[in-house]
CSV table of C-alpha atoms in Angstrom, one decimal:
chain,number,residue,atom,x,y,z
A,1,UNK,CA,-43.9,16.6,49.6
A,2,UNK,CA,-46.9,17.9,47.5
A,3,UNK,CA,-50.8,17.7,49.4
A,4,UNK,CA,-53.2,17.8,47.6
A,5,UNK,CA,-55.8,20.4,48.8
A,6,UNK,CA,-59.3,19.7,50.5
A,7,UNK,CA,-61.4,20.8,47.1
A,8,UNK,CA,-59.0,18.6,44.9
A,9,UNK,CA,-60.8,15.3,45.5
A,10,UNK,CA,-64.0,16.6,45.0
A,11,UNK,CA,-63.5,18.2,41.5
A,12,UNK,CA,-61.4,15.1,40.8
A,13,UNK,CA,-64.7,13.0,41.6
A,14,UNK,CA,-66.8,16.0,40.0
A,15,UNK,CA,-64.6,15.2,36.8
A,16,UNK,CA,-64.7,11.6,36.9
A,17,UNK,CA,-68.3,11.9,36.8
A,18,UNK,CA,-68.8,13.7,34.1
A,19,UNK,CA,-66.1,11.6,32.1
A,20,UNK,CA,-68.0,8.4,33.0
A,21,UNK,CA,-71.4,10.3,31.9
A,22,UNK,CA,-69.9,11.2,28.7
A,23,UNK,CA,-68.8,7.7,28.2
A,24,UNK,CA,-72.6,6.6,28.4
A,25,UNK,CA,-73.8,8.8,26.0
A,26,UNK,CA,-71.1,8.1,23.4
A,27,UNK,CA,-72.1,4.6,23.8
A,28,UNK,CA,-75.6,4.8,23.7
A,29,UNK,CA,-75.6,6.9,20.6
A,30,UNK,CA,-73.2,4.8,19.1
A,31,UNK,CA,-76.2,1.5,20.3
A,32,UNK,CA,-78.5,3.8,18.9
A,33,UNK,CA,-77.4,4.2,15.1
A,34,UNK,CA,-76.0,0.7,15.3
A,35,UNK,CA,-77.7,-2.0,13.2
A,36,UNK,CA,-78.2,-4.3,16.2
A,37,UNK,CA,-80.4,-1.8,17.8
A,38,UNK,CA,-82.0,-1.5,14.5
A,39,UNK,CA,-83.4,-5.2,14.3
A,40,UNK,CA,-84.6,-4.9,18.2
A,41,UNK,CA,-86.6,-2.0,17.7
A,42,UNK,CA,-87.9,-3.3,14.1
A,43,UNK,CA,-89.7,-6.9,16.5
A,44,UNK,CA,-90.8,-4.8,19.3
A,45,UNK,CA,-93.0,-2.4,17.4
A,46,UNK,CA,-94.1,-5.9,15.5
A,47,UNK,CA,-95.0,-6.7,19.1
A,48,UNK,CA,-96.5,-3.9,20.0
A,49,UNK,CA,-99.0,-4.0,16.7
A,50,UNK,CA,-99.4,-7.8,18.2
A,51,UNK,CA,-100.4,-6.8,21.6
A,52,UNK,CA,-103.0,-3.7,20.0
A,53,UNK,CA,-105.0,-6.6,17.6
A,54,UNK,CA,-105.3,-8.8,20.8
A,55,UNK,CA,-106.7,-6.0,22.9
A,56,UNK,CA,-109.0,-5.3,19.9
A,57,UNK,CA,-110.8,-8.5,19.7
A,58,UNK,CA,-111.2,-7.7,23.8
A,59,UNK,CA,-112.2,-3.9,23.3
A,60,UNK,CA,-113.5,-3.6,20.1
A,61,UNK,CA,-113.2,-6.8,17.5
A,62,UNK,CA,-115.3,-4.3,15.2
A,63,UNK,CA,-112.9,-1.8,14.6
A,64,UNK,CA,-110.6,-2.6,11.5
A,65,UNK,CA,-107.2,-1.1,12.3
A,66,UNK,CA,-105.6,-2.5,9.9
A,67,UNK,CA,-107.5,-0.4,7.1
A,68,UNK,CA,-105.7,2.8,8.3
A,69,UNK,CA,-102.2,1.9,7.8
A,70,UNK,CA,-101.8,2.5,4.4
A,71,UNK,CA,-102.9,5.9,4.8
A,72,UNK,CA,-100.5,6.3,8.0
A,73,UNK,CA,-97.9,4.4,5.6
A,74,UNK,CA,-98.7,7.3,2.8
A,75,UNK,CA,-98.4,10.3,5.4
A,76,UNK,CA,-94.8,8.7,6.3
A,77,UNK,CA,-93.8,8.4,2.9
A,78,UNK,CA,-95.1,12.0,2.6
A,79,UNK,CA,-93.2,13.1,5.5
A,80,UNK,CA,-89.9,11.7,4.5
A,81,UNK,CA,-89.9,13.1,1.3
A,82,UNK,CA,-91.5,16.9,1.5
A,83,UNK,CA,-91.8,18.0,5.3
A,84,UNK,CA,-94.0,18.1,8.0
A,85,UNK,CA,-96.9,20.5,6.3
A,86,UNK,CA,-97.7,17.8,3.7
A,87,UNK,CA,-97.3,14.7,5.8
A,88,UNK,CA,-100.2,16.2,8.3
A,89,UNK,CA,-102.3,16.9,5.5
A,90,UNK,CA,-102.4,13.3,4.2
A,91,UNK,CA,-102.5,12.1,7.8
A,92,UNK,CA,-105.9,14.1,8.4
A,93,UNK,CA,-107.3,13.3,4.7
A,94,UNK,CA,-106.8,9.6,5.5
A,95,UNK,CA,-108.2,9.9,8.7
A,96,UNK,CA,-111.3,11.1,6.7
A,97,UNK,CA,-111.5,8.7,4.1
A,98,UNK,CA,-111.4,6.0,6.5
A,99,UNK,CA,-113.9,7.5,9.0
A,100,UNK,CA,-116.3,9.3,6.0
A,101,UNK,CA,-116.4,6.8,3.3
A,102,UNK,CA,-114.5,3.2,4.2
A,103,UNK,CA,-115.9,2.6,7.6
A,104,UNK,CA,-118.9,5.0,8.2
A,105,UNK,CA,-119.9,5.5,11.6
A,106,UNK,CA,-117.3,4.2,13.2
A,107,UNK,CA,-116.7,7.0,15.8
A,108,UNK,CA,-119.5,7.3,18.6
A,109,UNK,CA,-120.3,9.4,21.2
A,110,UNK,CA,-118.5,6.7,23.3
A,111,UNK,CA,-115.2,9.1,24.3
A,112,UNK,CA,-113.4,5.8,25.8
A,113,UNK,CA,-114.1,3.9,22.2
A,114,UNK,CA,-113.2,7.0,19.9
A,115,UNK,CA,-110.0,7.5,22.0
A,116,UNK,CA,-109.1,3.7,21.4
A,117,UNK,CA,-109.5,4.0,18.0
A,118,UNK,CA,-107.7,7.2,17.6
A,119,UNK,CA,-105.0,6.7,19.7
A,120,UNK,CA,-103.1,4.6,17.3
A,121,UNK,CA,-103.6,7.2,14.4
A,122,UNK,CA,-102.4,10.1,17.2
A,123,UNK,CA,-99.8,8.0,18.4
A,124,UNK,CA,-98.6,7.8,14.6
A,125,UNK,CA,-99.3,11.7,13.4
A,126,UNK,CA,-96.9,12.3,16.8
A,127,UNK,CA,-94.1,9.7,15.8
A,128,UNK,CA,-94.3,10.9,12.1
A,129,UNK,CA,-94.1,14.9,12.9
A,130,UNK,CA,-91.0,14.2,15.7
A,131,UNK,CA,-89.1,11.7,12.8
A,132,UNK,CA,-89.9,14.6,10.3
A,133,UNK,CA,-88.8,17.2,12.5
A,134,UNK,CA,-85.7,15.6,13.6
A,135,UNK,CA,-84.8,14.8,9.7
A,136,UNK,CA,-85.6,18.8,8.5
A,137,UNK,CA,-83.4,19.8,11.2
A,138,UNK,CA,-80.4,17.2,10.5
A,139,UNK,CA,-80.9,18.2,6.9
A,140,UNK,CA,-80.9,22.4,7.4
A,141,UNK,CA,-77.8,21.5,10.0
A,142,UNK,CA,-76.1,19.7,6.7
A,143,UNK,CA,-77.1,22.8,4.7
A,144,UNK,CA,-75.8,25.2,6.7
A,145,UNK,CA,-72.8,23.0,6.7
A,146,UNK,CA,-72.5,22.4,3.3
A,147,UNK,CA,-73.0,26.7,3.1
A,148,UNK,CA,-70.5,27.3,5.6
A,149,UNK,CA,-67.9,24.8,3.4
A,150,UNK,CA,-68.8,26.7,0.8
A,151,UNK,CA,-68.4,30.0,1.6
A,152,UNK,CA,-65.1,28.5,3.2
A,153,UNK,CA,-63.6,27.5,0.2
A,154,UNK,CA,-64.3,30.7,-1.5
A,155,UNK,CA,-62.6,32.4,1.1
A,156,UNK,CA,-59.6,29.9,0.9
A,157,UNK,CA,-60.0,30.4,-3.0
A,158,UNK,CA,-60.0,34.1,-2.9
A,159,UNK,CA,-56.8,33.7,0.0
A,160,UNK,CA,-55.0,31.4,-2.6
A,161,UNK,CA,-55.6,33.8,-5.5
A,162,UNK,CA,-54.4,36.9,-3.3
A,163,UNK,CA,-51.4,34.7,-2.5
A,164,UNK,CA,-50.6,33.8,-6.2
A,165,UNK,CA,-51.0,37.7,-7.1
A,166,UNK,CA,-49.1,38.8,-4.4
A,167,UNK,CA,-46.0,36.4,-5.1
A,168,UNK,CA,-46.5,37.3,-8.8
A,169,UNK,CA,-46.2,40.7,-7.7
A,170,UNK,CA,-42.8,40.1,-5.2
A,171,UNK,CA,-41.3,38.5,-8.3
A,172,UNK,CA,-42.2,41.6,-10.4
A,173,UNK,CA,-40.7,43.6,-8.0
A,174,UNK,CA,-37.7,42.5,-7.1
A,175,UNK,CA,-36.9,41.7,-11.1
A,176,UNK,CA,-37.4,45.2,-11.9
A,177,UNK,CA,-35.8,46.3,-8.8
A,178,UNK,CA,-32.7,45.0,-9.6
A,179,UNK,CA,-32.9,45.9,-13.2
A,180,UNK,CA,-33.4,49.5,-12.2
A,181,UNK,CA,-30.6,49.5,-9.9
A,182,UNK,CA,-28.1,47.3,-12.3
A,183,UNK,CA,-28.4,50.0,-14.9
A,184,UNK,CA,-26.8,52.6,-13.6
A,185,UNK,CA,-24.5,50.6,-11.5
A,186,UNK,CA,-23.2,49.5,-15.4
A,187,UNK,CA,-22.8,53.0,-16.1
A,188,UNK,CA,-20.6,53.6,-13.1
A,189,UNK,CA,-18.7,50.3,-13.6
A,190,UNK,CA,-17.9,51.2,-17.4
A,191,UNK,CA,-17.2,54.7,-16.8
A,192,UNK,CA,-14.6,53.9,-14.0
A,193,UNK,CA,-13.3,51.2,-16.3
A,194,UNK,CA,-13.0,53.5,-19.2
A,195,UNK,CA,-11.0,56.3,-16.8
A,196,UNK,CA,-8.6,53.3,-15.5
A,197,UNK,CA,-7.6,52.2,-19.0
A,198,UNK,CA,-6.9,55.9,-20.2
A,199,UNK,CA,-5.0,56.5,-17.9
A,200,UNK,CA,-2.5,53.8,-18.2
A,201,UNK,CA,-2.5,53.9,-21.6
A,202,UNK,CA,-1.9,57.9,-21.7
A,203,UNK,CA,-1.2,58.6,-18.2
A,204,UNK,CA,-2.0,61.6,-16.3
A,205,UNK,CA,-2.2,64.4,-19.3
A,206,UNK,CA,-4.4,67.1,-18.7
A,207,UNK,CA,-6.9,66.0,-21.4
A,208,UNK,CA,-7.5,62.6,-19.3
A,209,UNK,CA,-7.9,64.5,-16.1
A,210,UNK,CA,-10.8,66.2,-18.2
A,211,UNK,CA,-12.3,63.2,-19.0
A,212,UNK,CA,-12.3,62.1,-15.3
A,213,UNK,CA,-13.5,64.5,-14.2
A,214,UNK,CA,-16.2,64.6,-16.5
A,215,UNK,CA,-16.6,60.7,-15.6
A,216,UNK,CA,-17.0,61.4,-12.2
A,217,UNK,CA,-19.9,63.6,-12.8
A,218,UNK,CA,-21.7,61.2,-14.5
A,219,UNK,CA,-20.9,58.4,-11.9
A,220,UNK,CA,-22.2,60.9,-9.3
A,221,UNK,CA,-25.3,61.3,-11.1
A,222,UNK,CA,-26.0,57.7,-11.3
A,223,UNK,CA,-25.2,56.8,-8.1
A,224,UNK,CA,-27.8,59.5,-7.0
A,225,UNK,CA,-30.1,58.1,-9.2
A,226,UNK,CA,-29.5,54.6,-7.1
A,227,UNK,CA,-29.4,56.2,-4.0
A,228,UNK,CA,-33.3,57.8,-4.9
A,229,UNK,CA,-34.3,54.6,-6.1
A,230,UNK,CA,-33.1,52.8,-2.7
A,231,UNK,CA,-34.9,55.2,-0.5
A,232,UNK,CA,-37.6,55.1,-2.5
A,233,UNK,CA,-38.2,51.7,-2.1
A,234,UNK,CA,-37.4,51.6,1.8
A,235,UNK,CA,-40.0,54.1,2.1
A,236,UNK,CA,-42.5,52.4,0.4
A,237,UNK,CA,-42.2,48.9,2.3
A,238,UNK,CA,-42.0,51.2,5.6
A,239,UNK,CA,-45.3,53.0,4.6
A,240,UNK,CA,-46.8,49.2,3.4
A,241,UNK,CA,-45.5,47.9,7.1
A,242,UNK,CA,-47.1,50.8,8.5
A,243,UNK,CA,-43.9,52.2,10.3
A,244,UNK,CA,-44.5,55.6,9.3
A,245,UNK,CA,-46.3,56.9,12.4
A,246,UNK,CA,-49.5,59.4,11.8
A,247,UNK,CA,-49.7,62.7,13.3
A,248,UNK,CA,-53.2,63.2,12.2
A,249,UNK,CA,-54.7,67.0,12.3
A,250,UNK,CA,-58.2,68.3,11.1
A,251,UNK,CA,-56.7,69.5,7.5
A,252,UNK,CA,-58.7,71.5,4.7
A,253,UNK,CA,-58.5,69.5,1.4
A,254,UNK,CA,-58.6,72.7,-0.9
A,255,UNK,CA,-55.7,74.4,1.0
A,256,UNK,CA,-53.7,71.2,1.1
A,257,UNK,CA,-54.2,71.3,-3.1
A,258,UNK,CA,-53.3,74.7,-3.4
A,259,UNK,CA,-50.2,74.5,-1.4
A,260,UNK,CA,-49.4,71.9,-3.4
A,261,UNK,CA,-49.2,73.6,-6.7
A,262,UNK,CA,-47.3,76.6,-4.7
A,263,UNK,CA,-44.7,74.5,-3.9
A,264,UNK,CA,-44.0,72.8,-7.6
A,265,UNK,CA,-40.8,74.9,-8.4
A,266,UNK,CA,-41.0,74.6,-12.0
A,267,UNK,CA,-44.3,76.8,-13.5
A,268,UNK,CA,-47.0,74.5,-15.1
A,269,UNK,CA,-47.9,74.2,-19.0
A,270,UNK,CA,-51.5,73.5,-17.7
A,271,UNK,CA,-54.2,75.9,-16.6
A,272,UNK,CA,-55.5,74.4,-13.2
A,273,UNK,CA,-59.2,74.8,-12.2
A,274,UNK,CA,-60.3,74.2,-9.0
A,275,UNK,CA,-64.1,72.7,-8.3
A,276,UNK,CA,-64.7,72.8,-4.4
A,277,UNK,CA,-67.7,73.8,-2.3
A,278,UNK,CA,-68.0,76.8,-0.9
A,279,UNK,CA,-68.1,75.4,2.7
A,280,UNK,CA,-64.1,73.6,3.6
A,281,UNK,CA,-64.2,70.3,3.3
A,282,UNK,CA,-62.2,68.7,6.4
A,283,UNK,CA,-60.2,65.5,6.9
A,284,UNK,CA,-58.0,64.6,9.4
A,285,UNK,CA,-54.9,63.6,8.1
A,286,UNK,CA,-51.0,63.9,8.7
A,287,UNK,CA,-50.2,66.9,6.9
A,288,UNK,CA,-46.5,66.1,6.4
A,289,UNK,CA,-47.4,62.8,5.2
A,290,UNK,CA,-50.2,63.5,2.7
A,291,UNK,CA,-48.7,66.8,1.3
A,292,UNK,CA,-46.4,64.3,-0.7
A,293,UNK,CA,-49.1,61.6,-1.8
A,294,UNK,CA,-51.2,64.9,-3.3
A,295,UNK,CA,-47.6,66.3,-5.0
A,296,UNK,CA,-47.9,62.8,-6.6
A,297,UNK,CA,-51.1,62.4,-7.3
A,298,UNK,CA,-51.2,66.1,-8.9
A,299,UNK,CA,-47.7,65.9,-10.7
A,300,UNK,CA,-48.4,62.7,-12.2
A,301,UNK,CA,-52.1,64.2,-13.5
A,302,UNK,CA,-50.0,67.1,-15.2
A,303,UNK,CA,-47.2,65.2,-16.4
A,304,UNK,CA,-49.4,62.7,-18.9
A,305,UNK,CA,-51.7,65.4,-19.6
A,306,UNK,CA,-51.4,67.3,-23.3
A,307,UNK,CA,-50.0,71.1,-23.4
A,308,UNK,CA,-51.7,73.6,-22.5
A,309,UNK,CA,-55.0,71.6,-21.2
A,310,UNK,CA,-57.4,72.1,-18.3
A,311,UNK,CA,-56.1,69.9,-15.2
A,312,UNK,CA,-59.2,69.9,-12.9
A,313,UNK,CA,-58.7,69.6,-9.1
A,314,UNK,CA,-61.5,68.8,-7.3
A,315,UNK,CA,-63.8,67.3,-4.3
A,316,UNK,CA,-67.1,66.7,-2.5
A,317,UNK,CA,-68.2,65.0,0.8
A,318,UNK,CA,-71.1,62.7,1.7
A,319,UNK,CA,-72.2,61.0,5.2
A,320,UNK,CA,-69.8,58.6,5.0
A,321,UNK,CA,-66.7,59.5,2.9
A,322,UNK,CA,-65.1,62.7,1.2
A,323,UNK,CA,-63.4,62.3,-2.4
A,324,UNK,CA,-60.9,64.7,-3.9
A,325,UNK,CA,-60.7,63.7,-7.7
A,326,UNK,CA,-57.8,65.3,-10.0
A,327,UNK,CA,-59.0,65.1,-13.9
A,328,UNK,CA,-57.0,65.6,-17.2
A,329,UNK,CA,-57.2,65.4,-21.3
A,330,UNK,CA,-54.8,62.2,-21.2
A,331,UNK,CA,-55.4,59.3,-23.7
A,332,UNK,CA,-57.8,57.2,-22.5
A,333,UNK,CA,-56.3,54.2,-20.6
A,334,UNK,CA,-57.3,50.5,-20.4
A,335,UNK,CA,-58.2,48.6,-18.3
A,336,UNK,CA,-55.4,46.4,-17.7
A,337,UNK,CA,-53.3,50.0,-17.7
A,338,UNK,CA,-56.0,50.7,-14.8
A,339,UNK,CA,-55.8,48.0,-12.2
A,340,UNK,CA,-52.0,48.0,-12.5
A,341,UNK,CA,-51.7,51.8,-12.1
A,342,UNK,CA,-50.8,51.8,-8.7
A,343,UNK,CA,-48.4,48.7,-8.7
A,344,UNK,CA,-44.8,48.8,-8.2
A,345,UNK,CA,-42.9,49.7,-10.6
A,346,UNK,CA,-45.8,49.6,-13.5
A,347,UNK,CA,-45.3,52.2,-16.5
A,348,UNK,CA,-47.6,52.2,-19.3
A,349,UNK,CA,-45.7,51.6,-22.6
A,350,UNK,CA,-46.6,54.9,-23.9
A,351,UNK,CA,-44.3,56.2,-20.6
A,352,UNK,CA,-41.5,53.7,-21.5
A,353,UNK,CA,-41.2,54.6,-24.9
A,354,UNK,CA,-41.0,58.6,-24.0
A,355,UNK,CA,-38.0,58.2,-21.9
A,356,UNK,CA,-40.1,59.8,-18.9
A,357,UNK,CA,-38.1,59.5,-15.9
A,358,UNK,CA,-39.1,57.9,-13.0
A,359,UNK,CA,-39.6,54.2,-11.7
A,360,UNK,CA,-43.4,53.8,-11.6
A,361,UNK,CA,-43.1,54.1,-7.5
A,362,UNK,CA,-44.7,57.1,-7.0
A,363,UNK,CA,-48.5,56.3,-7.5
A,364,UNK,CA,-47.3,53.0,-5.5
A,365,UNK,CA,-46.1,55.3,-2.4
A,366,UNK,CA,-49.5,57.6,-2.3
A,367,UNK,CA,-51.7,54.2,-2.7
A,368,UNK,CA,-49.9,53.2,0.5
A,369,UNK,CA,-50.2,56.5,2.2
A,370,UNK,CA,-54.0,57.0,1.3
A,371,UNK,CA,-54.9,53.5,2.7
A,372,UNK,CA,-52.7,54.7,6.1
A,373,UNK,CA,-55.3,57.5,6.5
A,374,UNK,CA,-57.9,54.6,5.8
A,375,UNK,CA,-58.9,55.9,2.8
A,376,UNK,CA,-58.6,54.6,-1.1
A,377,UNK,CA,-57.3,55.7,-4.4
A,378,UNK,CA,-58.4,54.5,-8.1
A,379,UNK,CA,-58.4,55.8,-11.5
A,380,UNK,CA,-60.7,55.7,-14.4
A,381,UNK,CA,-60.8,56.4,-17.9
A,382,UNK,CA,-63.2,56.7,-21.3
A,383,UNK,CA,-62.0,58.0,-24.4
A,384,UNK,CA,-64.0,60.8,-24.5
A,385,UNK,CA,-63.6,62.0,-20.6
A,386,UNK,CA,-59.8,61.6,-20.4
A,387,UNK,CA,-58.4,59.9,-16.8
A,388,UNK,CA,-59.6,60.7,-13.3
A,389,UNK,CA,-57.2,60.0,-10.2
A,390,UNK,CA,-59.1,59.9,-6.9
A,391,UNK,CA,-58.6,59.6,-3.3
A,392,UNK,CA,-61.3,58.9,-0.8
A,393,UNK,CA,-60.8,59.6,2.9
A,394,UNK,CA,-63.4,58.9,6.2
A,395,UNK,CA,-65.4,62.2,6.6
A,396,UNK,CA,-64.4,63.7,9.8
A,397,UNK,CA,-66.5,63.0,13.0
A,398,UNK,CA,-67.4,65.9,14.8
A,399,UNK,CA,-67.3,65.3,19.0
């Protein structure tokens, strides 16, 4: 059977104590703010003004008390409405009225005499100053409640807004998901279709094995174009879950730029100026994940830009952050077009209209690789200055 141990009564009693103890003061502060308790302390100080005139007439029948008490009433009203400070001050300018111009001479070198007569007014400045006290510091508790709610529900607020955006978004997503990949899964449906009603109309001449073959390019190609799409979009919610691990490396910014436009196989319409200082400007980053965010970030600032303009590369460090900032001649965008640049799947309708390709992932896929490094990306735009992409990383600690 189970003993208890030697120490297990003693904490047992140790508890019970403190349970009954708690218990007592639950109860008495429950008496306390209870009316009963109320009406009992209302008659005793009733008493207690009853006992202080008898011992007057005995001490000192001379000494009207009862003159002060509006002027103690005043400094309570005082007290209870604007603090402490201002409660005192009518306590000690009634204290003088009474003393200089009511009842002159009424305080004598007699120390037992002045103490009985200002004992009660003492006694009262005390009481007054502890009720006050008690009240400002119940009242700033309530206001650094009512704060604290406050600034609470604006976080809740700001939570539910975030929520409603972020479903907004999931619905955006997934809509244009599947319209992206039920267009060209169409194609391949009425292309196949097309190739199985030729041939059992015509059968197997050589003209219709031309045609499916020629089908079957085009079904290739769009089922390309679905399987890009799909990996795409894996890659993105792996980089959002942060599954892509991070090899990070001190990397120069200007190199990574310049290898960059090395590696673009097609030459560039644009002349590209580069505007770096002279000393390298390091970051530590995963080369082999970043390369692709600036391939992004620098093809997308060509592609929108007019022919033959100046694409400007650049960047600059500070104590805290370093920013590498790509800049072209493109129509100024606004700013709807720039706080849904790097959603998924956004395309201005400038883009739509030109038949650009591409799904409006890639800006999506950099964002999400940027803010891996713990860093951030943004555009902005005038209509005189064109649009400006730019990335800002953590300046690199030195050890």
């Amino acid at each position: 059977m189970f003993q208890a141990r030697p120490g297990d009564a003693s904490r047992e009693k140790l508890s019970q104590s403190k349970r009954r103890q708690c218990q007592f003061i639950a109860q008495y502060q429950d008496f306390r703010h209870s009316y009963v308790f109320g009406y009992i302390v209302s008659i005793l100080l009733i008493c207690i003004l009853i006992v202080v005139e008898l011992l007057n007439k005995y001490i000192s029948p001379e000494i009207p008390y009862i003159v002060g008490f509006p002027y103690s009433l005043t400094a309570i009203l005082v007290a209870l409405v604007w603090g402490a400070g201002p409660a005192l001050v009518a306590l000690v300018l009634g204290m003088i009225v009474v003393f200089a111009f009511i009842v002159p001479g009424l305080l004598t070198t007699n120390i037992l005499r002045d103490i009985v007569i200002l004992g009660p007014f003492i006694l009262l400045l005390v009481l007054t100053l502890a009720i006050v006290i008690r009240l400002e510091r119940s009242h700033l508790n309530l206001y650094c409640v009512h704060k604290n709610l406050d600034a609470t529900n604006q976080s809740i607020l700001q939570m539910n807004q975030q929520l409603e955006q972020a479903n907004a978004l999931k619905d955006y997503v997934f809509t244009r998901a599947a319209h992206e990949l039920r267009t060209p899964l169409t194609t391949i449906l009425g292309r196949t279709q097309l190739i199985s009603s030729r041939l059992q109309k015509t059968g197997e001449t050589p003209e219709n094995w031309a045609a499916v073959r020629k089908y079957i390019q085009v079904v290739k190609a769009r089922a390309n174009q679905q399987r890009a799409l799909l990996e795409s979009l894996l890659y993105l919610s792996r980089v959002q879950l942060e599954q892509v691990p991070l090899n990070l490396t001190p990397c120069d910014l200007e190199s990574l730029c310049h290898d960059v436009l090395k590696e673009q196989q097609t030459p560039s319409e644009h002349l590209v100026e580069f505007s770096f200082p002279e000393t390298p400007i390091l970051i530590m980053a995963d080369k082999n994940l970043l390369t692709p965010a600036l391939t992004r970030l620098i093809s997308n600032a060509m592609m929108y830009s007019p022919h033959n303009s100046v694409v400007t590369i650049g960047g600059y460090a500070d104590e805290k952050h370093v920013v590498l900032y790509i800049h072209n001649d493109a129509s100024a965008l606004s700013p709807t077009q720039l706080a849904y640049l790097f959603e998924p799947f956004y395309r201005t309708s400038e883009v739509e209209n030109a038949s650009l390709p591409g799904w409006g992932l890639g800006l999506t896929i950099t964002k999400g690789i940027i803010e891996r490094h713990r860093g951030k990306v943004w555009a902005e735009s005038s209509q005189d200055e064109g649009v400006t992409l730019f990335a800002q990383f953590p300046v690199m600690i030195y050890k």
